[in-house]
């Protein structure tokens, strides 16, 4: 996707968003209304800047077999601002999102890294909402999370473009982390272990639901599913190549480089009757 943005003749724009959400249960839920409300906390201020309810209209779940079981959910929803709900004092979830959004002519693609903390309270809740530095500096004491080793404490030793290099205090080893990732936090006594997920959303951004728009939307989902399967299992390659190690190696090299732009401009599925 980043290569697409750099293509001179490609009409794609992108931006990155960092967000902290505090999610509370709503008392006296009304039939047809959402059961929770989301408070948006300013990443760099720590103050609540808005509140929103995501009203889900309908889901359609598809079983989509392939090299890995990565299924598809089509969801229709809308967001409305709400200020009058009675809510629980303690949030049942704090969610931190690092999202890149790519805007195309008919649809948008959101790639999100999400760190979720269940039912934080007291100091943990306060620390999860404290302002994030607008820039990292050499000498800062920080902590870095990984699912294998948990939180590791260290000091910022180098800055390399979008990468922050941290020297771990206990081992002296270097940890490289993207500056916008919520796996990187200012050092604190916060000891909660987050649930980490990576999410891909493809959203139609036009009210003109022509066959062309639906074709482009569906084609992008198929292509992204193929890429996701390769990420989940990088050794996947076409069965037709079995036995020809030279072609197998070329296929694996292609996976590492990523498909060319032309791959996504091809029609991978016939949607001739889809709009009917």
mmCIF file of C-alpha atoms in Angstrom:
data_model
loop_
_atom_site.group_PDB
_atom_site.id
_atom_site.type_symbol
_atom_site.label_atom_id
_atom_site.label_comp_id
_atom_site.label_asym_id
_atom_site.label_seq_id
_atom_site.Cartn_x
_atom_site.Cartn_y
_atom_site.Cartn_z
ATOM 1 C CA UNK A 1 0.000 0.000 0.000
ATOM 2 C CA UNK A 2 2.855 2.374 0.739
ATOM 3 C CA UNK A 3 4.246 1.631 -2.721
ATOM 4 C CA UNK A 4 0.874 2.519 -4.203
ATOM 5 C CA UNK A 5 0.969 5.931 -2.498
ATOM 6 C CA UNK A 6 4.381 6.597 -4.077
ATOM 7 C CA UNK A 7 3.138 5.666 -7.562
ATOM 8 C CA UNK A 8 2.783 8.875 -9.573
ATOM 9 C CA UNK A 9 -0.423 7.816 -11.339
ATOM 10 C CA UNK A 10 -2.076 6.169 -8.342
ATOM 11 C CA UNK A 11 -4.948 8.096 -6.764
ATOM 12 C CA UNK A 12 -4.360 7.015 -3.140
ATOM 13 C CA UNK A 13 -3.823 9.139 -0.045
ATOM 14 C CA UNK A 14 -3.100 8.039 3.508
ATOM 15 C CA UNK A 15 -2.813 9.316 7.052
ATOM 16 C CA UNK A 16 -1.963 7.881 10.476
ATOM 17 C CA UNK A 17 -4.216 8.218 13.530
ATOM 18 C CA UNK A 18 -3.405 7.514 17.171
ATOM 19 C CA UNK A 19 -6.419 7.103 19.447
ATOM 20 C CA UNK A 20 -7.188 6.190 23.042
ATOM 21 C CA UNK A 21 -10.748 5.052 23.810
ATOM 22 C CA UNK A 22 -12.348 4.432 27.185
ATOM 23 C CA UNK A 23 -15.396 2.160 26.862
ATOM 24 C CA UNK A 24 -18.146 2.127 29.511
ATOM 25 C CA UNK A 25 -21.272 0.017 29.897
ATOM 26 C CA UNK A 26 -24.566 1.921 29.648
ATOM 27 C CA UNK A 27 -27.259 1.548 32.340
ATOM 28 C CA UNK A 28 -30.900 0.944 31.402
ATOM 29 C CA UNK A 29 -30.167 -0.170 27.864
ATOM 30 C CA UNK A 30 -32.997 0.697 25.460
ATOM 31 C CA UNK A 31 -34.048 -1.925 22.921
ATOM 32 C CA UNK A 32 -32.178 -1.322 19.676
ATOM 33 C CA UNK A 33 -29.614 1.004 21.296
ATOM 34 C CA UNK A 34 -25.944 0.266 21.922
ATOM 35 C CA UNK A 35 -24.975 -1.255 25.283
ATOM 36 C CA UNK A 36 -21.792 0.795 25.683
ATOM 37 C CA UNK A 37 -20.438 4.272 25.046
ATOM 38 C CA UNK A 38 -16.933 5.210 23.909
ATOM 39 C CA UNK A 39 -15.069 8.211 25.306
ATOM 40 C CA UNK A 40 -12.265 9.547 23.120
ATOM 41 C CA UNK A 41 -9.234 10.608 25.165
ATOM 42 C CA UNK A 42 -6.719 13.015 23.615
ATOM 43 C CA UNK A 43 -3.495 11.081 23.038
ATOM 44 C CA UNK A 44 -1.279 14.109 23.796
ATOM 45 C CA UNK A 45 -3.523 15.823 26.387
ATOM 46 C CA UNK A 46 -5.044 12.980 28.414
ATOM 47 C CA UNK A 47 -8.392 14.830 28.398
ATOM 48 C CA UNK A 48 -11.736 13.540 27.112
ATOM 49 C CA UNK A 49 -12.387 15.194 23.729
ATOM 50 C CA UNK A 50 -15.588 13.444 22.667
ATOM 51 C CA UNK A 51 -17.972 10.585 23.242
ATOM 52 C CA UNK A 52 -19.592 8.327 20.714
ATOM 53 C CA UNK A 53 -21.908 5.354 20.396
ATOM 54 C CA UNK A 54 -21.357 2.923 17.550
ATOM 55 C CA UNK A 55 -24.758 1.621 16.567
ATOM 56 C CA UNK A 56 -24.412 -1.691 14.756
ATOM 57 C CA UNK A 57 -27.172 -2.206 12.209
ATOM 58 C CA UNK A 58 -26.409 -5.653 10.839
ATOM 59 C CA UNK A 59 -23.606 -8.189 10.400
ATOM 60 C CA UNK A 60 -23.205 -10.827 7.736
ATOM 61 C CA UNK A 61 -20.543 -13.457 8.430
ATOM 62 C CA UNK A 62 -18.994 -15.441 5.580
ATOM 63 C CA UNK A 63 -16.956 -18.610 5.863
ATOM 64 C CA UNK A 64 -14.148 -18.088 3.362
ATOM 65 C CA UNK A 65 -11.873 -21.160 3.200
ATOM 66 C CA UNK A 66 -8.335 -20.888 1.927
ATOM 67 C CA UNK A 67 -4.803 -21.755 2.908
ATOM 68 C CA UNK A 68 -5.717 -20.455 6.369
ATOM 69 C CA UNK A 69 -9.152 -19.978 7.907
ATOM 70 C CA UNK A 70 -9.458 -16.204 7.641
ATOM 71 C CA UNK A 71 -13.143 -15.420 7.390
ATOM 72 C CA UNK A 72 -15.000 -12.249 6.421
ATOM 73 C CA UNK A 73 -17.543 -10.126 8.269
ATOM 74 C CA UNK A 74 -19.565 -7.518 6.377
ATOM 75 C CA UNK A 75 -20.896 -4.984 8.880
ATOM 76 C CA UNK A 76 -23.225 -2.013 8.575
ATOM 77 C CA UNK A 77 -23.107 0.532 11.414
ATOM 78 C CA UNK A 78 -23.172 4.223 12.148
ATOM 79 C CA UNK A 79 -21.734 6.421 14.907
ATOM 80 C CA UNK A 80 -23.736 9.003 16.826
ATOM 81 C CA UNK A 81 -22.706 11.429 19.554
ATOM 82 C CA UNK A 82 -24.379 10.785 22.913
ATOM 83 C CA UNK A 83 -24.117 12.829 26.114
ATOM 84 C CA UNK A 84 -27.060 11.784 28.305
ATOM 85 C CA UNK A 85 -26.444 8.091 29.064
ATOM 86 C CA UNK A 86 -25.988 6.793 32.592
ATOM 87 C CA UNK A 87 -22.789 4.744 32.629
ATOM 88 C CA UNK A 88 -20.622 2.669 34.924
ATOM 89 C CA UNK A 89 -17.956 4.774 36.652
ATOM 90 C CA UNK A 90 -15.174 2.314 35.784
ATOM 91 C CA UNK A 91 -14.618 1.487 32.096
ATOM 92 C CA UNK A 92 -14.709 -2.170 31.172
ATOM 93 C CA UNK A 93 -12.104 -1.541 28.464
ATOM 94 C CA UNK A 94 -9.373 0.928 27.502
ATOM 95 C CA UNK A 95 -8.280 0.580 23.899
ATOM 96 C CA UNK A 96 -5.277 2.186 22.207
ATOM 97 C CA UNK A 97 -5.233 2.249 18.413
ATOM 98 C CA UNK A 98 -2.415 2.980 15.976
ATOM 99 C CA UNK A 99 -4.119 3.169 12.579
ATOM 100 C CA UNK A 100 -3.043 3.879 9.017
ATOM 101 C CA UNK A 101 -5.892 4.752 6.638
ATOM 102 C CA UNK A 102 -5.588 4.556 2.864
ATOM 103 C CA UNK A 103 -8.199 6.437 0.842
ATOM 104 C CA UNK A 104 -9.016 5.113 -2.632
ATOM 105 C CA UNK A 105 -11.649 6.319 -5.109
ATOM 106 C CA UNK A 106 -14.413 3.897 -4.027
ATOM 107 C CA UNK A 107 -13.347 2.708 -0.596
ATOM 108 C CA UNK A 108 -10.870 3.097 2.242
ATOM 109 C CA UNK A 109 -8.552 0.560 3.881
ATOM 110 C CA UNK A 110 -7.714 0.839 7.593
ATOM 111 C CA UNK A 111 -4.797 -1.117 9.073
ATOM 112 C CA UNK A 112 -4.880 -1.008 12.880
ATOM 113 C CA UNK A 113 -2.651 -2.167 15.717
ATOM 114 C CA UNK A 114 -4.883 -2.325 18.812
ATOM 115 C CA UNK A 115 -3.826 -2.685 22.457
ATOM 116 C CA UNK A 116 -6.784 -3.482 24.734
ATOM 117 C CA UNK A 117 -6.755 -3.413 28.546
ATOM 118 C CA UNK A 118 -9.637 -5.092 30.372
ATOM 119 C CA UNK A 119 -11.262 -3.306 33.341
ATOM 120 C CA UNK A 120 -8.321 -1.091 34.428
ATOM 121 C CA UNK A 121 -8.743 0.710 37.740
ATOM 122 C CA UNK A 122 -6.923 3.124 40.049
ATOM 123 C CA UNK A 123 -3.348 3.994 39.069
ATOM 124 C CA UNK A 124 -3.434 1.649 36.078
ATOM 125 C CA UNK A 125 -6.407 3.533 34.603
ATOM 126 C CA UNK A 126 -4.767 6.901 35.274
ATOM 127 C CA UNK A 127 -1.477 5.829 33.682
ATOM 128 C CA UNK A 128 -3.203 4.431 30.594
ATOM 129 C CA UNK A 129 -4.757 7.870 29.961
ATOM 130 C CA UNK A 130 -1.789 10.097 30.714
ATOM 131 C CA UNK A 131 -0.484 12.259 27.838
ATOM 132 C CA UNK A 132 1.869 10.590 25.372
ATOM 133 C CA UNK A 133 5.073 12.467 24.389
ATOM 134 C CA UNK A 134 4.786 14.194 21.017
ATOM 135 C CA UNK A 135 8.409 13.230 20.329
ATOM 136 C CA UNK A 136 10.752 10.650 21.832
ATOM 137 C CA UNK A 137 14.148 11.854 23.078
ATOM 138 C CA UNK A 138 17.453 10.111 23.716
ATOM 139 C CA UNK A 139 17.787 9.269 27.401
ATOM 140 C CA UNK A 140 14.048 8.848 28.032
ATOM 141 C CA UNK A 141 13.169 5.941 30.315
ATOM 142 C CA UNK A 142 10.564 3.803 28.569
ATOM 143 C CA UNK A 143 9.057 0.333 28.523
ATOM 144 C CA UNK A 144 8.367 -1.884 25.509
ATOM 145 C CA UNK A 145 5.816 -4.699 25.311
ATOM 146 C CA UNK A 146 6.061 -7.983 23.455
ATOM 147 C CA UNK A 147 3.684 -10.932 23.782
ATOM 148 C CA UNK A 148 6.629 -13.256 24.428
ATOM 149 C CA UNK A 149 8.501 -11.237 27.081
ATOM 150 C CA UNK A 150 5.876 -8.872 28.485
ATOM 151 C CA UNK A 151 6.938 -5.345 29.491
ATOM 152 C CA UNK A 152 10.679 -4.653 29.294
ATOM 153 C CA UNK A 153 12.218 -1.492 30.753
ATOM 154 C CA UNK A 154 14.937 0.471 29.018
ATOM 155 C CA UNK A 155 16.349 3.796 27.850
ATOM 156 C CA UNK A 156 16.021 5.417 24.424
ATOM 157 C CA UNK A 157 19.506 5.170 22.898
ATOM 158 C CA UNK A 158 18.952 6.141 19.234
ATOM 159 C CA UNK A 159 16.336 7.604 16.909
ATOM 160 C CA UNK A 160 16.263 6.338 13.310
ATOM 161 C CA UNK A 161 13.556 8.033 11.212
ATOM 162 C CA UNK A 162 10.337 6.379 12.439
ATOM 163 C CA UNK A 163 12.141 3.816 14.620
ATOM 164 C CA UNK A 164 13.018 4.237 18.295
ATOM 165 C CA UNK A 165 15.958 2.114 19.494
ATOM 166 C CA UNK A 166 15.742 1.185 23.177
ATOM 167 C CA UNK A 167 18.524 -0.383 25.245
ATOM 168 C CA UNK A 168 17.046 -2.798 27.766
ATOM 169 C CA UNK A 169 18.236 -2.150 31.327
ATOM 170 C CA UNK A 170 18.415 -5.765 32.468
ATOM 171 C CA UNK A 171 20.218 -7.295 29.459
ATOM 172 C CA UNK A 172 21.760 -4.399 27.529
ATOM 173 C CA UNK A 173 20.143 -5.715 24.328
ATOM 174 C CA UNK A 174 18.600 -3.353 21.773
ATOM 175 C CA UNK A 175 14.894 -3.249 21.047
ATOM 176 C CA UNK A 176 13.632 -1.582 17.867
ATOM 177 C CA UNK A 177 10.076 -0.285 17.867
ATOM 178 C CA UNK A 178 8.045 2.092 15.693
ATOM 179 C CA UNK A 179 7.647 5.489 17.360
ATOM 180 C CA UNK A 180 3.820 5.386 17.022
ATOM 181 C CA UNK A 181 3.319 1.833 18.293
ATOM 182 C CA UNK A 182 1.514 1.531 21.617
ATOM 183 C CA UNK A 183 3.968 -1.213 22.521
ATOM 184 C CA UNK A 184 6.184 1.764 23.435
ATOM 185 C CA UNK A 185 5.225 3.682 26.578
ATOM 186 C CA UNK A 186 6.898 6.068 29.007
ATOM 187 C CA UNK A 187 8.182 4.079 31.978
ATOM 188 C CA UNK A 188 5.646 3.715 34.784
ATOM 189 C CA UNK A 189 4.344 1.283 37.393
ATOM 190 C CA UNK A 190 1.515 0.197 35.045
ATOM 191 C CA UNK A 191 1.657 -3.603 35.015
ATOM 192 C CA UNK A 192 -1.381 -4.709 33.002
ATOM 193 C CA UNK A 193 -0.878 -7.108 30.093
ATOM 194 C CA UNK A 194 -2.737 -5.967 26.956
ATOM 195 C CA UNK A 195 -4.575 -8.043 24.397
ATOM 196 C CA UNK A 196 -2.978 -7.176 21.049
ATOM 197 C CA UNK A 197 -4.760 -7.587 17.732
ATOM 198 C CA UNK A 198 -4.123 -6.418 14.180
ATOM 199 C CA UNK A 199 -7.202 -5.464 12.225
ATOM 200 C CA UNK A 200 -7.915 -4.775 8.562
ATOM 201 C CA UNK A 201 -11.102 -2.917 7.592
ATOM 202 C CA UNK A 202 -12.209 -2.223 4.027
ATOM 203 C CA UNK A 203 -15.002 0.335 4.017
ATOM 204 C CA UNK A 204 -17.087 1.479 1.074
ATOM 205 C CA UNK A 205 -16.855 5.274 1.003
ATOM 206 C CA UNK A 206 -19.313 6.075 -1.746
ATOM 207 C CA UNK A 207 -23.109 6.219 -1.864
ATOM 208 C CA UNK A 208 -22.990 5.459 -5.574
ATOM 209 C CA UNK A 209 -23.049 1.664 -5.304
ATOM 210 C CA UNK A 210 -22.282 0.933 -8.920
ATOM 211 C CA UNK A 211 -21.062 -2.426 -10.151
ATOM 212 C CA UNK A 212 -17.623 -0.822 -10.577
ATOM 213 C CA UNK A 213 -17.510 0.303 -6.919
ATOM 214 C CA UNK A 214 -18.601 -3.108 -5.631
ATOM 215 C CA UNK A 215 -16.117 -4.855 -7.907
ATOM 216 C CA UNK A 216 -13.242 -2.706 -6.617
ATOM 217 C CA UNK A 217 -14.318 -3.227 -2.981
ATOM 218 C CA UNK A 218 -14.675 -6.991 -3.300
ATOM 219 C CA UNK A 219 -11.456 -7.304 -5.289
ATOM 220 C CA UNK A 220 -9.518 -5.449 -2.579
ATOM 221 C CA UNK A 221 -10.902 -7.783 0.106
ATOM 222 C CA UNK A 222 -9.831 -10.854 -1.866
ATOM 223 C CA UNK A 223 -6.368 -9.403 -2.427
ATOM 224 C CA UNK A 224 -5.916 -8.417 1.231
ATOM 225 C CA UNK A 225 -7.100 -11.859 2.339
ATOM 226 C CA UNK A 226 -4.448 -13.405 0.102
ATOM 227 C CA UNK A 227 -1.764 -11.157 1.607
ATOM 228 C CA UNK A 228 -2.990 -11.943 5.146
ATOM 229 C CA UNK A 229 -2.711 -15.662 4.451
ATOM 230 C CA UNK A 230 0.874 -15.189 3.340
ATOM 231 C CA UNK A 231 1.618 -13.255 6.536
ATOM 232 C CA UNK A 232 0.042 -15.960 8.702
ATOM 233 C CA UNK A 233 1.894 -18.680 6.828
ATOM 234 C CA UNK A 234 4.758 -17.251 4.703
ATOM 235 C CA UNK A 235 5.626 -20.703 3.344
ATOM 236 C CA UNK A 236 2.353 -20.895 1.401
ATOM 237 C CA UNK A 237 2.882 -21.167 -2.325
ATOM 238 C CA UNK A 238 0.804 -22.567 -5.208
ATOM 239 C CA UNK A 239 0.558 -26.375 -5.129
ATOM 240 C CA UNK A 240 1.279 -26.410 -8.847
ATOM 241 C CA UNK A 241 4.880 -25.464 -8.020
ATOM 242 C CA UNK A 242 5.481 -28.559 -5.882
ATOM 243 C CA UNK A 243 8.625 -30.332 -7.028
ATOM 244 C CA UNK A 244 10.139 -27.368 -8.861
ATOM 245 C CA UNK A 245 12.402 -25.799 -6.226
ATOM 246 C CA UNK A 246 13.507 -22.977 -8.508
ATOM 247 C CA UNK A 247 9.914 -21.826 -9.012
ATOM 248 C CA UNK A 248 9.211 -22.348 -5.304
ATOM 249 C CA UNK A 249 12.073 -20.001 -4.388
ATOM 250 C CA UNK A 250 10.828 -17.395 -6.867
ATOM 251 C CA UNK A 251 7.365 -17.642 -5.314
ATOM 252 C CA UNK A 252 8.789 -17.130 -1.822
ATOM 253 C CA UNK A 253 10.850 -14.146 -3.026
ATOM 254 C CA UNK A 254 7.690 -12.652 -4.506
ATOM 255 C CA UNK A 255 5.926 -13.036 -1.142
ATOM 256 C CA UNK A 256 8.731 -11.163 0.624
ATOM 257 C CA UNK A 257 8.656 -8.302 -1.881
ATOM 258 C CA UNK A 258 4.869 -8.176 -2.002
ATOM 259 C CA UNK A 259 2.655 -8.324 -5.093
ATOM 260 C CA UNK A 260 3.123 -5.633 -7.761
ATOM 261 C CA UNK A 261 0.487 -2.946 -8.208
ATOM 262 C CA UNK A 262 -0.832 -4.771 -11.283
ATOM 263 C CA UNK A 263 -1.870 -7.702 -9.083
ATOM 264 C CA UNK A 264 -4.489 -5.534 -7.384
ATOM 265 C CA UNK A 265 -5.689 -4.090 -10.672
ATOM 266 C CA UNK A 266 -6.545 -7.528 -12.023
ATOM 267 C CA UNK A 267 -10.007 -9.044 -11.668
ATOM 268 C CA UNK A 268 -9.721 -12.030 -9.327
ATOM 269 C CA UNK A 269 -13.404 -12.807 -9.172
ATOM 270 C CA UNK A 270 -16.440 -12.268 -11.338
ATOM 271 C CA UNK A 271 -18.961 -9.930 -9.697
ATOM 272 C CA UNK A 272 -21.170 -9.705 -12.762
ATOM 273 C CA UNK A 273 -24.283 -10.653 -10.789
ATOM 274 C CA UNK A 274 -23.164 -9.429 -7.361
ATOM 275 C CA UNK A 275 -25.042 -6.117 -7.498
ATOM 276 C CA UNK A 276 -28.298 -7.852 -8.356
#
